[in-house]
Structure formats: structure tokens, C-alpha cells
Short mmCIF file of C-alpha atoms in Angstrom, two decimals:
data_model
loop_
_atom_site.label_atom_id
_atom_site.label_comp_id
_atom_site.label_asym_id
_atom_site.label_seq_id
_atom_site.Cartn_x
_atom_site.Cartn_y
_atom_site.Cartn_z
CA ASN Y 271 -75.63 15.29 -35.46
CA ALA Y 272 -72.38 13.34 -34.79
CA GLY Y 273 -70.58 16.00 -32.82
CA VAL Y 274 -69.93 15.97 -29.10
CA MET Y 275 -72.92 15.92 -27.16
CA GLN Y 276 -73.57 17.72 -24.03
CA ASN Y 277 -76.55 18.01 -21.65
CA PRO Y 278 -78.20 19.63 -20.31
CA ARG Y 279 -77.18 22.92 -22.16
CA HIS Y 280 -78.38 24.92 -19.18
CA LEU Y 281 -78.60 23.72 -15.26
CA VAL Y 282 -79.38 25.73 -12.66
CA ARG Y 283 -78.72 24.57 -8.88
CA ARG Y 284 -79.23 25.83 -5.24
CA ARG Y 285 -76.12 25.83 -3.13
CA GLY Y 286 -75.68 22.31 -1.38
CA GLN Y 287 -77.40 20.58 -4.28
CA GLU Y 288 -75.64 18.28 -6.88
CA ALA Y 289 -75.00 18.67 -10.28
CA ARG Y 290 -74.39 16.29 -12.95
CA LEU Y 291 -73.00 17.07 -16.66
CA ARG Y 292 -73.05 14.60 -19.42
CA CYS Y 293 -71.08 14.22 -22.26
CA SER Y 294 -71.38 11.88 -25.29
CA PRO Y 295 -68.14 11.78 -27.55
CA MET Y 296 -68.09 11.92 -31.15
CA LYS Y 297 -68.73 8.48 -32.99
CA GLY Y 298 -65.04 6.68 -32.79
CA HIS Y 299 -63.51 8.80 -30.21
CA SER Y 300 -62.38 7.26 -27.24
CA HIS Y 301 -60.95 10.14 -25.34
CA VAL Y 302 -62.83 12.42 -23.34
CA TYR Y 303 -61.69 15.94 -21.83
CA TRP Y 304 -63.30 18.22 -19.36
CA TYR Y 305 -62.87 21.88 -19.19
CA ARG Y 306 -64.47 24.94 -17.22
CA GLN Y 307 -64.45 28.31 -18.70
CA LEU Y 308 -65.43 31.26 -16.33
CA PRO Y 309 -66.47 34.57 -17.94
CA GLU Y 310 -63.94 36.35 -20.07
CA GLU Y 311 -61.42 33.66 -19.41
CA GLY Y 312 -59.80 30.81 -21.49
CA LEU Y 313 -60.40 27.08 -20.89
CA LYS Y 314 -59.00 25.18 -17.72
CA PHE Y 315 -58.40 21.54 -18.02
CA MET Y 316 -59.96 19.68 -15.31
CA VAL Y 317 -59.62 15.90 -16.30
CA TYR Y 318 -58.81 13.68 -18.93
CA LEU Y 319 -60.57 10.25 -19.43
CA GLN Y 320 -60.54 7.05 -21.16
CA LYS Y 321 -63.24 4.48 -21.25
CA GLU Y 322 -63.43 3.20 -17.45
CA ASN Y 323 -60.31 5.36 -16.81
CA ILE Y 324 -59.05 8.48 -15.40
CA ILE Y 325 -55.78 9.07 -17.16
CA ASP Y 326 -55.05 12.74 -15.83
CA GLU Y 327 -57.10 14.50 -13.48
CA SER Y 328 -54.61 17.00 -12.49
CA GLY Y 329 -56.88 19.87 -13.14
CA MET Y 330 -59.50 18.94 -11.03
CA PRO Y 331 -60.58 20.51 -7.67
CA LYS Y 332 -59.57 18.27 -4.59
CA GLU Y 333 -63.22 18.08 -3.12
CA ARG Y 334 -66.65 17.77 -4.38
CA PHE Y 335 -65.62 17.28 -7.95
CA SER Y 336 -65.50 13.71 -9.71
CA ALA Y 337 -65.59 12.40 -13.42
CA GLU Y 338 -66.11 8.88 -14.97
CA PHE Y 339 -66.47 7.63 -18.22
CA PRO Y 340 -68.19 4.19 -17.90
CA LYS Y 341 -67.69 1.51 -20.51
CA GLU Y 342 -71.42 2.09 -21.56
CA GLY Y 343 -72.90 5.29 -21.80
CA PRO Y 344 -71.71 9.03 -21.48
CA SER Y 345 -68.91 10.51 -19.55
CA ILE Y 346 -70.41 12.14 -16.26
CA LEU Y 347 -68.83 15.19 -14.35
CA ARG Y 348 -70.22 15.37 -10.95
CA ILE Y 349 -70.11 18.23 -8.68
CA GLN Y 350 -71.42 17.74 -5.02
CA GLN Y 351 -72.42 20.27 -2.61
CA VAL Y 352 -72.17 23.15 -5.14
CA VAL Y 353 -71.15 26.82 -3.97
CA ARG Y 354 -71.62 29.97 -6.02
CA GLY Y 355 -68.11 29.65 -7.16
CA ASP Y 356 -68.87 26.58 -9.43
CA SER Y 357 -71.03 28.78 -11.71
CA ALA Y 358 -69.21 28.48 -15.00
CA ALA Y 359 -69.50 26.72 -18.56
CA TYR Y 360 -68.43 23.32 -18.60
CA PHE Y 361 -67.23 22.23 -21.87
CA CYS Y 362 -66.56 18.38 -22.92
CA ALA Y 363 -64.39 17.63 -25.93
CA SER Y 364 -63.28 14.34 -27.28
CA SER Y 365 -60.42 13.14 -29.81
CA SER Y 366 -59.29 10.04 -31.66
CA THR Y 367 -56.58 8.12 -30.74
CA GLY Y 368 -54.09 10.14 -32.95
CA ARG Y 369 -52.11 12.60 -30.76
CA ASP Y 370 -52.08 14.94 -33.71
CA GLN Y 371 -55.84 15.25 -33.86
CA PRO Y 372 -57.64 18.09 -32.49
CA GLN Y 373 -60.11 18.12 -29.56
CA HIS Y 374 -63.58 18.84 -30.70
CA PHE Y 375 -65.79 20.55 -28.41
CA GLY Y 376 -69.37 20.14 -27.37
CA ASP Y 377 -71.50 23.09 -26.97
CA GLY Y 378 -71.02 23.05 -23.00
CA THR Y 379 -73.19 23.15 -19.94
CA ARG Y 380 -74.02 26.53 -18.32
CA LEU Y 381 -74.13 26.04 -14.78
CA SER Y 382 -75.61 28.44 -12.64
CA ILE Y 383 -75.83 28.25 -8.79
CA LEU Y 384 -78.30 30.72 -6.93
CA GLU F 245 -46.21 25.23 -15.20
CA LEU F 246 -47.21 26.05 -18.94
CA LYS F 247 -48.36 29.61 -19.32
CA VAL F 248 -49.92 30.45 -22.63
CA GLU F 249 -50.47 34.45 -23.11
CA GLN F 250 -52.45 35.96 -25.84
CA ASN F 251 -52.19 39.56 -27.10
CA PRO F 252 -54.05 41.79 -27.55
CA LEU F 253 -56.90 40.48 -25.45
CA PHE F 254 -59.42 42.80 -27.04
CA LEU F 255 -59.48 44.30 -30.87
CA SER F 256 -61.66 46.45 -32.69
CA MET F 257 -60.83 46.93 -36.12
CA GLN F 258 -62.61 47.92 -39.35
CA GLU F 259 -63.46 45.82 -42.68
CA GLY F 260 -60.83 45.37 -45.12
CA LYS F 261 -57.80 45.80 -42.69
CA ASN F 262 -55.05 43.37 -41.76
CA TYR F 263 -54.27 42.51 -38.26
CA THR F 264 -52.21 39.66 -36.05
CA ILE F 265 -53.00 38.23 -33.02
CA TYR F 266 -50.04 36.77 -30.89
CA CYS F 267 -49.68 34.05 -28.57
CA ASN F 268 -46.78 33.05 -26.37
CA TYR F 269 -46.05 30.31 -24.24
CA SER F 270 -43.71 29.58 -21.60
CA THR F 271 -42.34 25.93 -21.91
CA THR F 272 -41.56 23.51 -24.75
CA SER F 273 -44.50 22.23 -26.77
CA ASP F 274 -45.14 20.28 -29.86
CA ARG F 275 -48.79 21.02 -30.35
CA LEU F 276 -50.32 24.52 -30.74
CA TYR F 277 -54.05 24.96 -31.73
CA TRP F 278 -56.14 27.74 -32.67
CA TYR F 279 -59.97 27.91 -31.99
CA ARG F 280 -62.60 30.27 -32.71
CA GLN F 281 -65.84 30.74 -30.27
CA ASP F 282 -68.67 32.68 -31.06
CA PRO F 283 -70.90 34.17 -28.04
CA GLY F 284 -72.57 31.40 -26.26
CA LYS F 285 -71.55 28.67 -28.45
CA SER F 286 -68.70 25.89 -28.36
CA LEU F 287 -65.12 26.15 -29.53
CA GLU F 288 -64.60 25.39 -33.46
CA SER F 289 -61.30 23.94 -34.34
CA LEU F 290 -59.36 26.21 -36.69
CA PHE F 291 -55.87 24.93 -37.06
CA VAL F 292 -53.35 22.39 -35.83
CA LEU F 293 -49.61 23.49 -36.07
CA LEU F 294 -47.22 20.53 -35.33
CA SER F 295 -43.77 21.69 -36.14
CA ASN F 296 -41.49 24.76 -36.26
CA GLY F 297 -42.05 26.70 -39.15
CA ALA F 298 -45.89 25.17 -39.78
CA VAL F 299 -47.78 27.81 -41.73
CA LYS F 300 -51.52 27.14 -42.66
CA GLN F 301 -54.08 29.15 -44.07
CA GLU F 302 -57.76 29.03 -44.42
CA GLY F 303 -59.46 31.77 -46.17
CA ARG F 304 -58.68 35.06 -44.40
CA LEU F 305 -56.95 33.52 -41.71
CA MET F 306 -53.35 32.19 -41.35
CA ALA F 307 -51.51 30.80 -38.67
CA SER F 308 -47.95 30.04 -37.83
CA LEU F 309 -45.62 28.70 -35.43
CA ASP F 310 -42.13 29.24 -34.36
CA THR F 311 -41.26 26.82 -31.57
CA LYS F 312 -37.92 28.19 -30.72
CA ALA F 313 -39.12 31.65 -30.00
CA ARG F 314 -42.22 29.64 -28.71
CA LEU F 315 -44.68 32.15 -30.41
CA SER F 316 -47.87 31.60 -32.82
CA THR F 317 -49.44 34.23 -34.58
CA LEU F 318 -52.90 34.31 -36.14
CA HIS F 319 -53.06 36.84 -39.04
CA ILE F 320 -56.26 38.05 -40.40
CA THR F 321 -56.22 39.60 -44.03
CA ALA F 322 -58.95 41.91 -45.05
CA ALA F 323 -60.87 41.41 -42.22
CA VAL F 324 -65.04 41.01 -42.78
CA HIS F 325 -67.67 41.13 -40.18
CA ASP F 326 -68.08 37.39 -40.20
CA LEU F 327 -64.83 36.92 -38.47
CA SER F 328 -65.77 38.85 -35.11
CA ALA F 329 -65.83 36.21 -32.27
CA THR F 330 -62.99 35.33 -29.77
CA TYR F 331 -60.02 33.56 -30.45
CA PHE F 332 -58.30 30.93 -28.80
CA CYS F 333 -54.82 29.30 -28.86
CA ALA F 334 -54.14 26.33 -27.00
CA VAL F 335 -50.98 24.36 -26.61
CA LYS F 336 -49.98 20.91 -25.60
CA TYR F 337 -47.10 20.29 -23.11
CA SER F 338 -44.54 17.80 -24.72
CA GLY F 339 -43.55 16.74 -21.53
CA GLY F 340 -45.55 13.80 -21.93
CA GLY F 341 -48.36 12.50 -19.96
CA ALA F 342 -52.22 13.45 -20.66
CA ASP F 343 -53.52 15.58 -23.33
CA GLY F 344 -55.33 18.32 -21.80
CA LEU F 345 -54.66 21.68 -23.38
CA THR F 346 -53.47 24.84 -21.60
CA PHE F 347 -55.43 27.68 -23.39
CA GLY F 348 -54.76 31.19 -23.45
CA LYS F 349 -57.43 34.13 -22.51
CA GLY F 350 -58.61 34.82 -25.98
CA THR F 351 -58.57 37.45 -28.16
CA HIS F 352 -62.23 39.27 -28.38
CA LEU F 353 -62.23 40.49 -31.89
CA ILE F 354 -65.02 42.91 -33.10
CA ILE F 355 -64.70 43.86 -36.85
CA GLN F 356 -66.86 46.88 -37.66
CA PRO F 357 -68.09 47.87 -41.28
#
């Protein structure tokens, strides 16, 4: 499967724990985006990364959330000290360098906070 | 702040009928996308609209873009049950900067036999 790969598909955490969500972009894609989707809502942009660089994090909450896309390995979205309000589906998307290209989405990680 | 509004948000229709979903956005944009999402699944890219007057068709779905009116439409012709899904439009702000998309809330479409 050459698509965008996210894991885990489902993640359960207790309040105060850390959540790590992983995303491997499509082969040949160097642009990664993270979105959050609340129930019955559209996706909200969080952050846009290229290898080793955060290009735009205007949608990231100011505290507890961070993202990286290292030179080797998947992109990671990290949520520290999770709270109930962090429960959502988190989608990763990737695109090639062409601006006209659509973003291709992974299957998402459903995060549940107990 | 770029805002994207879809309507209707919920639509129940019978097979064989035609209908249109509307997507309005608030500021200048040069990229508009339509996606489909099945329950519990990811988003599937349907159309990419890049210029004023662009029209694209795939099967029973046709999308158009009017950048002057800041409006895109997704038209469904002779609907079939397999088209039941949630449809999102998403807009990329043309003011420069990064490429994050702004999504509408989605249109939840149910097509009944």
C-alpha cells in the first residue's frame, strides 16, 4: 500500500498521559499536514511540515501539542498531558511539491481520552 | 480569517434524483477541493478546481467553481445508494504562506432506494 500510513488507528489514553501519533507520507511526498476532526465537524488544520522543518503551525494549540518530521522516519504529532477535549480523529495528509496537487489523507488516528 | 460554509449540512434524497451541494468561502482563493468521507474512513479526493469557470465531472458527480462569486457546487445526477457519504469542500487561501486547507463542516448525504 503506497498510501499515507498512520498508526495507531485507535489510541486510548488517560488524562495526563502522553499521546504520540505517527504518519508516514506517500512515497515521493515531502509535505506533511496534520488535521483534527471533531464529531460532525470538518477538519481543522493544525500544522504543515517538510523534512526537518515546521512551515506553518498556526493551527496548533499553544501548549501541549508539538509536531516533527525528522530526516529519517515518520512525522510525529505529540500531545502531552492529554485532556478530555483532545478526544478527536487526527488525520495526516501528504502532497508532492506541486502546489496544484491534492493532499492525500491517511485513515486517521482516533484518540480517546478516559 | 478564511471561512468556508457548506449547505445543506444534511441531505436525504431518493435514488434517481438530482441535487446540488453548495460551498461558499469568504476570501480570495485559487484552489478548491472536494473530498468524500465514508463513516470511520479517511478522505478521498474527488476534484481539484484551480480556476474560475472550472468544471470537472466524474461519473454522476460534477463540480464547478466561480471565483468571482466565491462559490463552488457539487452536482449529483441520478443519485445511487453508493454515493451516500459525507462530502467536504476545502479551500486553500491564496494570500501566500503555507498550504493548509480550510474545510467546510461537510454535507452528510443519505441516498435512499
